[in-house]
CSV table of C-alpha atoms in Angstrom, one decimal:
chain,number,residue,atom,x,y,z
A,756,MET,CA,39.9,50.6,32.2
A,757,LEU,CA,37.2,52.3,35.0
A,758,ASN,CA,34.7,55.2,34.1
A,759,LYS,CA,35.9,59.0,34.4
A,760,LYS,CA,35.1,60.2,37.5
A,761,LYS,CA,31.8,63.4,36.9
A,762,ALA,CA,33.9,66.3,37.8
A,763,LEU,CA,29.6,68.2,37.1
A,764,SER,CA,29.0,68.7,41.2
A,765,LEU,CA,32.9,69.0,42.5
A,766,THR,CA,32.9,72.3,39.8
A,767,ALA,CA,29.4,73.7,41.5
A,768,SER,CA,31.2,73.2,45.4
A,769,LEU,CA,33.8,75.3,43.9
A,770,VAL,CA,31.3,77.6,42.7
A,771,LEU,CA,29.6,78.0,45.1
A,772,ALA,CA,32.5,78.0,47.3
A,773,GLY,CA,33.2,81.0,45.9
A,774,ALA,CA,29.9,82.6,46.1
A,775,VAL,CA,30.2,82.5,49.3
A,776,LEU,CA,34.2,83.7,50.5
A,777,ALA,CA,33.4,86.4,47.9
A,778,GLY,CA,30.3,86.5,49.8
A,779,CYS,CA,32.2,86.8,53.4
A,780,SER,CA,35.1,89.1,51.6
A,781,SER,CA,32.6,92.0,50.8
A,782,ASP,CA,30.8,91.9,54.4
A,783,LYS,CA,34.7,92.2,55.8
A,784,LYS,CA,35.2,95.0,54.0
A,785,ALA,CA,31.7,97.1,55.0
A,786,GLU,CA,33.5,96.3,58.3
A,787,SER,CA,36.4,97.9,57.8
A,788,ALA,CA,34.9,100.3,55.4
A,789,ALA,CA,32.4,101.4,58.6
A,790,ASP,CA,35.3,101.4,61.4
A,791,GLY,CA,37.5,104.2,59.8
A,792,GLY,CA,40.2,101.7,57.1
A,793,GLY,CA,41.8,100.7,59.6
A,794,ASN,CA,43.8,96.9,59.7
A,795,SER,CA,41.5,94.7,58.4
A,796,THR,CA,42.8,90.4,59.4
A,797,SER,CA,39.6,90.0,56.8
A,798,ALA,CA,42.1,88.0,54.0
A,799,PRO,CA,41.7,84.8,53.6
A,800,ALA,CA,45.1,83.3,54.9
A,801,ALA,CA,47.7,82.6,52.7
A,802,PRO,CA,48.9,78.4,53.3
A,803,SER,CA,51.7,78.7,56.1
A,804,THR,CA,53.8,76.4,53.4
A,805,GLU,CA,54.5,76.2,49.6
A,806,PHE,CA,56.7,73.8,47.8
A,807,THR,CA,58.0,73.4,44.8
A,808,PHE,CA,57.2,70.8,42.8
A,809,TYR,CA,59.7,70.1,38.9
A,810,TYR,CA,58.4,67.1,36.8
A,811,THR,CA,58.6,66.2,33.0
A,812,GLY,CA,56.4,63.9,30.9
A,813,SER,CA,54.3,64.0,28.1
A,814,GLN,CA,51.2,65.7,28.3
A,815,ASN,CA,49.0,62.9,29.9
A,816,VAL,CA,51.2,63.7,32.4
A,817,ASP,CA,50.7,67.7,32.7
A,818,ASP,CA,47.0,66.1,33.4
A,819,LEU,CA,47.7,64.4,35.7
A,820,TRP,CA,48.7,66.2,37.9
A,821,LYS,CA,46.8,69.2,37.7
A,822,THR,CA,44.0,67.0,38.6
A,823,LEU,CA,46.1,65.8,41.9
A,824,ILE,CA,47.7,69.2,43.4
A,825,PRO,CA,43.8,70.9,43.8
A,826,MET,CA,42.1,67.4,44.9
A,827,PHE,CA,45.5,67.5,47.3
A,828,GLU,CA,45.1,71.0,48.2
A,829,LYS,CA,41.2,70.5,49.1
A,830,LYS,CA,41.8,68.3,51.4
A,831,ASN,CA,45.4,69.9,53.5
A,832,PRO,CA,44.3,74.0,52.7
A,833,ASP,CA,47.5,74.5,54.7
A,834,ILE,CA,49.4,73.0,51.7
A,835,LYS,CA,50.7,75.3,48.1
A,836,VAL,CA,52.1,72.5,45.3
A,837,ASN,CA,53.8,74.8,43.3
A,838,PRO,CA,53.9,73.3,39.5
A,839,VAL,CA,56.7,73.4,37.4
A,840,TYR,CA,55.7,70.9,34.1
A,841,VAL,CA,58.7,70.6,32.4
A,842,ALA,CA,57.7,69.5,28.7
A,843,SER,CA,59.1,65.8,27.3
A,844,GLY,CA,61.6,66.4,24.4
A,845,THR,CA,63.6,69.4,26.4
A,846,ALA,CA,64.4,66.7,29.0
A,847,ALA,CA,64.9,66.5,33.1
A,848,GLN,CA,68.8,67.4,33.1
A,849,PRO,CA,68.6,70.8,34.1
A,850,THR,CA,67.0,70.5,36.9
A,851,TYR,CA,69.0,67.6,38.3
A,852,ASP,CA,71.9,69.7,36.8
A,853,LYS,CA,70.1,73.1,39.2
A,854,ILE,CA,69.5,70.7,42.4
A,855,MET,CA,73.1,69.4,42.4
A,856,ALA,CA,74.4,73.0,41.7
A,857,ALA,CA,72.8,73.9,44.4
A,858,LYS,CA,73.6,71.7,46.6
A,859,GLN,CA,77.7,72.4,46.0
A,860,ALA,CA,77.1,75.9,46.0
A,861,GLY,CA,75.8,75.7,49.1
A,862,LYS,CA,72.3,76.7,48.7
A,863,GLY,CA,69.6,73.4,50.1
A,864,SER,CA,67.8,72.1,46.7
A,865,GLY,CA,67.8,75.1,44.6
A,866,GLY,CA,64.2,76.0,45.7
A,867,VAL,CA,63.4,72.2,44.3
A,868,ASP,CA,61.7,70.2,46.6
A,869,LEU,CA,60.2,66.9,45.2
A,870,TYR,CA,61.5,65.4,41.6
A,871,GLU,CA,59.2,63.4,39.2
A,872,SER,CA,62.4,61.4,37.1
A,873,SER,CA,63.7,57.6,36.1
A,874,ILE,CA,65.6,55.2,37.6
A,875,ASP,CA,68.5,56.7,36.2
A,876,ASP,CA,68.1,60.0,38.4
A,877,VAL,CA,67.4,58.0,41.7
A,878,THR,CA,70.7,56.2,41.0
A,879,LYS,CA,72.4,59.6,40.0
A,880,GLY,CA,71.4,61.3,43.6
A,881,LYS,CA,72.2,58.0,45.3
A,882,ASN,CA,75.9,58.0,43.9
A,883,ASP,CA,75.8,62.1,44.2
A,884,ASP,CA,74.0,62.1,48.0
A,885,LEU,CA,71.4,64.1,46.5
A,886,TRP,CA,68.3,62.4,48.0
A,887,ASP,CA,66.3,62.2,51.4
A,888,SER,CA,65.9,58.0,52.4
A,889,LEU,CA,61.9,58.1,52.8
A,890,SER,CA,59.8,55.6,55.2
A,891,ASP,CA,56.7,54.7,56.6
A,892,GLY,CA,57.3,56.9,59.6
A,893,GLN,CA,57.3,60.3,57.6
A,894,ILE,CA,54.8,58.6,54.5
A,895,PRO,CA,51.7,56.0,56.0
A,896,ASN,CA,50.5,54.8,53.2
A,897,LEU,CA,54.8,53.8,52.0
A,898,ASN,CA,53.5,50.5,53.4
A,899,ASN,CA,51.0,50.1,50.3
A,900,VAL,CA,54.1,49.9,48.6
A,901,ASP,CA,55.4,46.4,47.3
A,902,GLN,CA,59.3,46.8,49.5
A,903,LYS,CA,60.7,44.7,46.9
A,904,THR,CA,60.6,48.1,44.8
A,905,MET,CA,61.6,50.0,47.7
A,906,ASN,CA,64.3,48.1,48.3
A,907,ASP,CA,65.9,48.4,44.5
A,908,VAL,CA,66.6,52.4,44.9
A,909,SER,CA,67.4,52.0,48.8
A,910,ASN,CA,64.3,53.8,50.1
A,911,LEU,CA,65.3,56.9,48.4
A,912,ALA,CA,62.4,57.7,45.8
A,913,VAL,CA,58.5,56.5,45.7
A,914,PRO,CA,57.3,54.1,42.8
A,915,TYR,CA,54.2,56.3,42.4
A,916,ARG,CA,53.1,54.4,39.0
A,917,SER,CA,53.6,52.5,36.5
A,918,SER,CA,53.7,50.3,33.8
A,919,ALA,CA,54.8,46.7,32.1
A,920,VAL,CA,56.1,45.6,29.4
A,921,VAL,CA,54.1,42.3,28.5
A,922,LEU,CA,53.3,40.8,24.8
A,923,ALA,CA,50.7,42.7,22.1
A,924,TYR,CA,49.5,40.6,19.3
A,925,ASN,CA,46.3,40.4,16.9
A,926,SER,CA,44.0,38.5,18.5
A,927,ASP,CA,42.0,37.0,14.8
A,928,LYS,CA,45.3,35.8,14.4
A,929,ILE,CA,46.7,34.9,17.2
A,930,THR,CA,44.2,32.8,19.1
A,931,ALA,CA,46.9,30.9,21.8
A,932,PRO,CA,49.5,33.1,22.5
A,933,PRO,CA,52.8,32.4,24.8
A,934,GLN,CA,52.4,32.3,27.8
A,935,THR,CA,56.3,31.6,28.6
A,936,LEU,CA,59.4,32.9,27.0
A,937,ASP,CA,59.9,29.5,25.5
A,938,GLU,CA,57.1,29.4,23.7
A,939,LEU,CA,57.5,33.0,22.4
A,940,TYR,CA,60.9,31.4,20.8
A,941,ASP,CA,59.1,28.9,19.8
A,942,TRP,CA,56.3,31.3,18.2
A,943,ILE,CA,58.4,33.8,16.9
A,944,HIS,CA,60.9,30.4,14.5
A,945,ALA,CA,57.7,29.4,13.6
A,946,ASN,CA,56.4,32.6,12.4
A,947,PRO,CA,59.0,34.4,10.1
A,948,GLU,CA,59.2,37.9,10.2
A,949,LYS,CA,56.2,38.4,12.1
A,950,PHE,CA,57.5,39.9,15.2
A,951,ALA,CA,59.2,43.0,15.6
A,952,TYR,CA,60.6,44.9,18.4
A,953,ASN,CA,62.6,47.8,18.3
A,954,ASP,CA,66.6,48.7,18.7
A,955,PRO,CA,67.3,48.8,22.5
A,956,SER,CA,68.6,52.2,22.8
A,957,THR,CA,65.7,54.1,21.6
A,958,GLY,CA,63.0,52.6,23.9
A,959,GLY,CA,61.9,50.2,26.4
A,960,SER,CA,59.6,47.9,25.6
A,961,GLY,CA,62.9,46.3,23.2
A,962,SER,CA,65.5,47.3,26.0
A,963,SER,CA,62.4,44.4,27.6
A,964,PHE,CA,62.8,42.0,25.3
A,965,VAL,CA,66.1,42.1,25.3
A,966,ILE,CA,67.2,42.6,28.4
A,967,THR,CA,64.7,39.7,29.8
A,968,SER,CA,66.5,37.2,26.6
A,969,ILE,CA,69.6,38.2,28.7
A,970,TYR,CA,69.2,37.2,31.9
A,971,LYS,CA,66.7,34.4,31.5
A,972,PHE,CA,69.7,32.3,31.2
A,973,LEU,CA,71.3,33.7,34.7
A,974,PRO,CA,69.7,33.1,37.8
A,975,GLU,CA,66.6,35.8,39.3
A,976,GLU,CA,68.1,37.8,41.6
A,977,ALA,CA,70.6,38.9,38.9
A,978,ILE,CA,68.6,41.2,37.7
A,979,HIS,CA,69.0,43.4,40.7
A,980,ASN,CA,72.4,43.2,40.3
A,981,SER,CA,74.5,46.6,39.0
A,982,ASP,CA,78.0,44.9,38.9
A,983,PRO,CA,79.8,45.1,36.2
A,984,SER,CA,81.4,41.3,36.7
A,985,MET,CA,77.7,40.1,35.1
A,986,GLU,CA,78.8,41.2,31.8
A,987,SER,CA,81.1,37.9,31.7
A,988,GLN,CA,77.6,36.1,31.9
A,989,TRP,CA,75.4,37.8,29.2
A,990,THR,CA,77.0,35.7,25.8
A,991,GLN,CA,74.3,32.7,25.4
A,992,GLY,CA,71.8,35.0,25.8
A,993,PHE,CA,73.6,37.6,23.1
A,994,GLU,CA,73.6,34.4,20.9
A,995,LEU,CA,69.6,34.0,20.9
A,996,LEU,CA,69.8,37.3,20.3
A,997,LYS,CA,71.9,36.8,16.8
A,998,ASP,CA,69.6,33.9,15.8
A,999,LEU,CA,66.9,35.5,16.5
A,1000,GLY,CA,68.1,37.9,14.0
A,1001,LYS,CA,67.1,35.5,10.8
A,1002,TYR,CA,63.2,36.0,12.1
A,1003,VAL,CA,61.9,38.8,13.6
A,1004,TYR,CA,61.0,41.4,10.7
A,1005,GLY,CA,62.5,42.1,7.7
A,1006,LYS,CA,64.7,39.3,8.8
A,1007,GLY,CA,66.2,41.9,11.1
A,1008,ILE,CA,64.6,45.3,11.2
A,1009,TYR,CA,64.2,47.1,14.0
A,1010,PRO,CA,62.2,50.0,14.1
A,1011,LYS,CA,62.6,53.3,16.9
A,1012,LYS,CA,61.3,54.1,19.6
A,1013,ASN,CA,58.4,52.1,21.5
A,1014,GLN,CA,55.4,53.4,19.0
A,1015,GLY,CA,57.5,52.2,15.4
A,1016,THR,CA,56.7,48.6,16.2
A,1017,LEU,CA,53.2,49.9,17.5
A,1018,ASP,CA,53.3,51.2,14.7
A,1019,LEU,CA,53.2,47.1,13.0
A,1020,LEU,CA,51.3,45.9,15.1
A,1021,ALA,CA,48.3,48.7,14.0
A,1022,SER,CA,49.2,48.1,10.2
A,1023,GLY,CA,49.1,44.6,9.9
A,1024,GLU,CA,53.0,43.9,9.1
A,1025,VAL,CA,53.5,42.4,12.2
A,1026,ASP,CA,51.1,40.2,14.5
A,1027,MET,CA,52.9,40.1,17.7
A,1028,ILE,CA,55.8,42.8,19.6
A,1029,PRO,CA,56.6,43.3,23.2
A,1030,ALA,CA,54.7,46.7,24.1
A,1031,TRP,CA,54.3,48.9,27.2
A,1032,SER,CA,50.8,48.6,28.5
A,1033,ASP,CA,49.4,51.7,29.0
A,1034,MET,CA,50.4,52.8,25.2
A,1035,VAL,CA,48.5,49.4,24.6
A,1036,LEU,CA,45.1,50.8,25.9
A,1037,ASP,CA,46.1,54.3,25.1
A,1038,GLN,CA,45.9,53.8,21.9
A,1039,ILE,CA,43.6,51.1,21.4
A,1040,ALA,CA,40.8,53.5,23.7
A,1041,LYS,CA,41.6,56.3,20.6
A,1042,GLY,CA,41.5,53.3,17.9
A,1043,GLN,CA,45.1,54.2,16.4
A,1044,LEU,CA,44.6,50.2,17.4
A,1045,PRO,CA,42.5,47.9,15.9
A,1046,ALA,CA,40.5,46.4,18.9
A,1047,SER,CA,41.7,42.8,17.7
A,1048,THR,CA,45.2,43.8,19.9
A,1049,LYS,CA,45.0,41.7,23.2
A,1050,MET,CA,47.7,41.1,25.8
A,1051,GLN,CA,49.1,38.8,26.8
A,1052,GLN,CA,52.0,38.7,30.0
A,1053,VAL,CA,54.7,36.0,29.5
A,1054,THR,CA,57.0,33.8,32.3
A,1055,PRO,CA,59.5,35.0,33.6
A,1056,GLY,CA,58.2,38.1,33.4
A,1057,PHE,CA,59.5,41.0,31.3
A,1058,ASN,CA,60.0,44.4,33.4
A,1059,GLY,CA,58.2,47.1,33.9
A,1060,GLY,CA,59.0,50.8,34.6
A,1061,PRO,CA,57.9,52.9,37.7
A,1062,THR,CA,58.4,56.7,37.3
A,1063,TYR,CA,60.3,57.5,40.8
A,1064,LEU,CA,59.4,61.4,43.0
A,1065,MET,CA,62.0,62.2,44.9
A,1066,VAL,CA,62.9,64.4,47.6
A,1067,PRO,CA,66.7,66.2,47.6
A,1068,LYS,CA,68.2,65.9,51.3
A,1069,LEU,CA,68.6,69.7,51.5
A,1070,SER,CA,65.6,70.6,50.8
A,1071,ASP,CA,63.7,73.1,53.7
A,1072,LYS,CA,59.5,71.2,53.0
A,1073,LYS,CA,59.7,68.3,53.3
A,1074,ASP,CA,57.2,67.5,56.5
A,1075,ALA,CA,54.9,68.9,53.8
A,1076,VAL,CA,56.0,67.0,50.5
A,1077,TYR,CA,56.1,63.9,52.8
A,1078,LYS,CA,52.6,64.7,53.2
A,1079,PHE,CA,52.2,65.2,49.5
A,1080,LEU,CA,53.7,61.9,49.0
A,1081,ASP,CA,51.6,60.0,50.9
A,1082,PHE,CA,48.5,61.4,49.6
A,1083,THR,CA,49.5,60.5,45.9
A,1084,LEU,CA,49.7,56.8,47.5
A,1085,SER,CA,46.6,56.9,48.5
A,1086,PRO,CA,44.4,54.2,46.4
A,1087,GLU,CA,42.4,58.1,45.6
A,1088,ALA,CA,44.9,59.3,44.0
A,1089,GLN,CA,46.2,56.1,42.5
A,1090,ALA,CA,43.1,55.9,41.2
A,1091,GLU,CA,43.4,59.2,38.5
A,1092,VAL,CA,47.0,57.1,37.8
A,1093,VAL,CA,44.8,54.4,36.4
A,1094,ASN,CA,42.0,55.9,34.8
A,1095,LYS,CA,44.3,59.3,33.7
A,1096,MET,CA,47.5,57.6,32.9
A,1097,GLN,CA,46.0,54.0,31.6
A,1098,GLY,CA,49.3,52.7,34.0
A,1099,PHE,CA,49.9,50.3,36.7
A,1100,PRO,CA,49.1,51.7,40.5
A,1101,GLY,CA,52.8,52.4,41.9
A,1102,ILE,CA,51.4,50.7,44.6
A,1103,LYS,CA,50.2,46.8,45.6
A,1104,LEU,CA,46.8,45.6,42.6
A,1105,SER,CA,45.8,44.4,46.1
A,1106,ASN,CA,44.8,48.1,47.8
A,1107,MET,CA,43.5,48.9,44.2
A,1108,PRO,CA,39.1,48.9,44.3
A,1109,GLN,CA,38.3,45.1,42.8
A,1110,ASP,CA,37.1,46.5,39.5
A,1111,ILE,CA,40.9,47.9,39.4
A,1112,GLN,CA,42.3,44.9,40.0
A,1113,ASP,CA,39.7,42.9,37.5
A,1114,SER,CA,41.2,45.4,34.8
A,1115,PHE,CA,45.1,43.9,35.1
A,1116,LYS,CA,43.5,40.7,35.1
A,1117,GLY,CA,46.9,39.1,32.3
A,1118,VAL,CA,48.7,41.6,32.6
A,1119,SER,CA,50.0,41.9,35.8
A,1120,GLU,CA,50.8,38.0,36.6
A,1121,GLY,CA,54.4,37.9,36.4
A,1122,TYR,CA,55.6,41.3,36.3
A,1123,ARG,CA,58.9,42.6,37.2
A,1124,THR,CA,61.6,45.4,38.1
A,1125,PHE,CA,65.4,45.6,37.1
A,1126,SER,CA,67.5,47.5,38.9
A,1127,LEU,CA,70.7,47.0,36.8
A,1128,GLY,CA,72.1,50.4,37.0
A,1129,ASP,CA,75.2,51.2,34.7
A,1130,LEU,CA,75.1,47.5,32.6
A,1131,GLY,CA,72.0,48.9,29.8
A,1132,LYS,CA,74.0,51.0,28.5
A,1133,ASP,CA,76.0,48.6,27.7
A,1134,ILE,CA,74.4,46.1,27.1
A,1135,ASN,CA,73.1,48.6,24.4
A,1136,GLN,CA,76.2,49.2,22.9
A,1137,ARG,CA,76.8,45.0,22.2
A,1138,TRP,CA,73.5,44.9,21.1
A,1139,GLN,CA,73.9,47.3,18.6
A,1140,SER,CA,77.6,45.8,17.9
A,1141,GLU,CA,76.6,41.4,17.6
A,1142,VAL,CA,73.0,42.4,17.2
A,1143,ALA,CA,72.1,44.7,14.8
A,1144,ALA,CA,74.7,44.5,12.2
A,1145,GLN,CA,75.4,40.9,11.9
């Protein structure tokens, strides 16, 4: 990935700016004392607008926003961002409930002007009529986002970062990884118990493998269809998953969470897994996965998972929020997403510097987004009864 930006010159500039402001303040105080201590307008002007931004996730999410928010405020001194970080594990549901309760009580957006969450909350908020409809007229850099991704959320959210599920494998054992789904299934059959995927209800990488296998037999556009009538077309996919159960790790052992399969790959118990690209890159960098770990996308591709920013429709700070979103979708800010999160940028790779484009070769090709609504819950329940229980 990219080298981290050096902060020494920025720090020096801030220190110098602080010294200059302190000097100016001292001069103004002297002037005020000289004219009898009357009313003074010497205090630095406060930002004309302040909005509140609720977000949740692991520490790296908080670290990202602690970088991006000061960058934005430096460019827009008239706007102050008030961040509210909800640590991972405490869940974002109370924030959604706060916005919903404020609407029902006629109290605007409840003090929430921007909200970061998953596709589930985008969908719930669409049904509850919570989110503002966004356009490139308000946010010019929305032009840098793939329109298909915006269509998936009816323009009600900004996909500011993303990660794809890919095949992660031990290149010391596998020199020619599968290129297609059919090649992957053949490899699993030919290498019993050397492939693992996690219980789909416990992590997105296992869920992606399951959904991709089920929808392999359906038209491409089906991955954007949330109509319950689609469930009648899942039978062939579930038959495939039941058959694979005899050949996966432990002849049908499905680890919990995304990390469960990464641990099996790290220990050498399996040679290939589906995994989130950002988790693989981060753990290779930290030495938690061996350097021999490589990644490969297949055709048709596994799904990816954008993280979204939503603007409550009843916020009275929307103009300031639009400016912040526009900055977040700039190549400058998106480079920080790549550097700090090991994630895919939310904007199209073609809008990013060439070195970033090069860093995603072999991973971003074939990357797809799925939009199944509540059907994912039904898939998990059926998988438990038909695949895990066999």
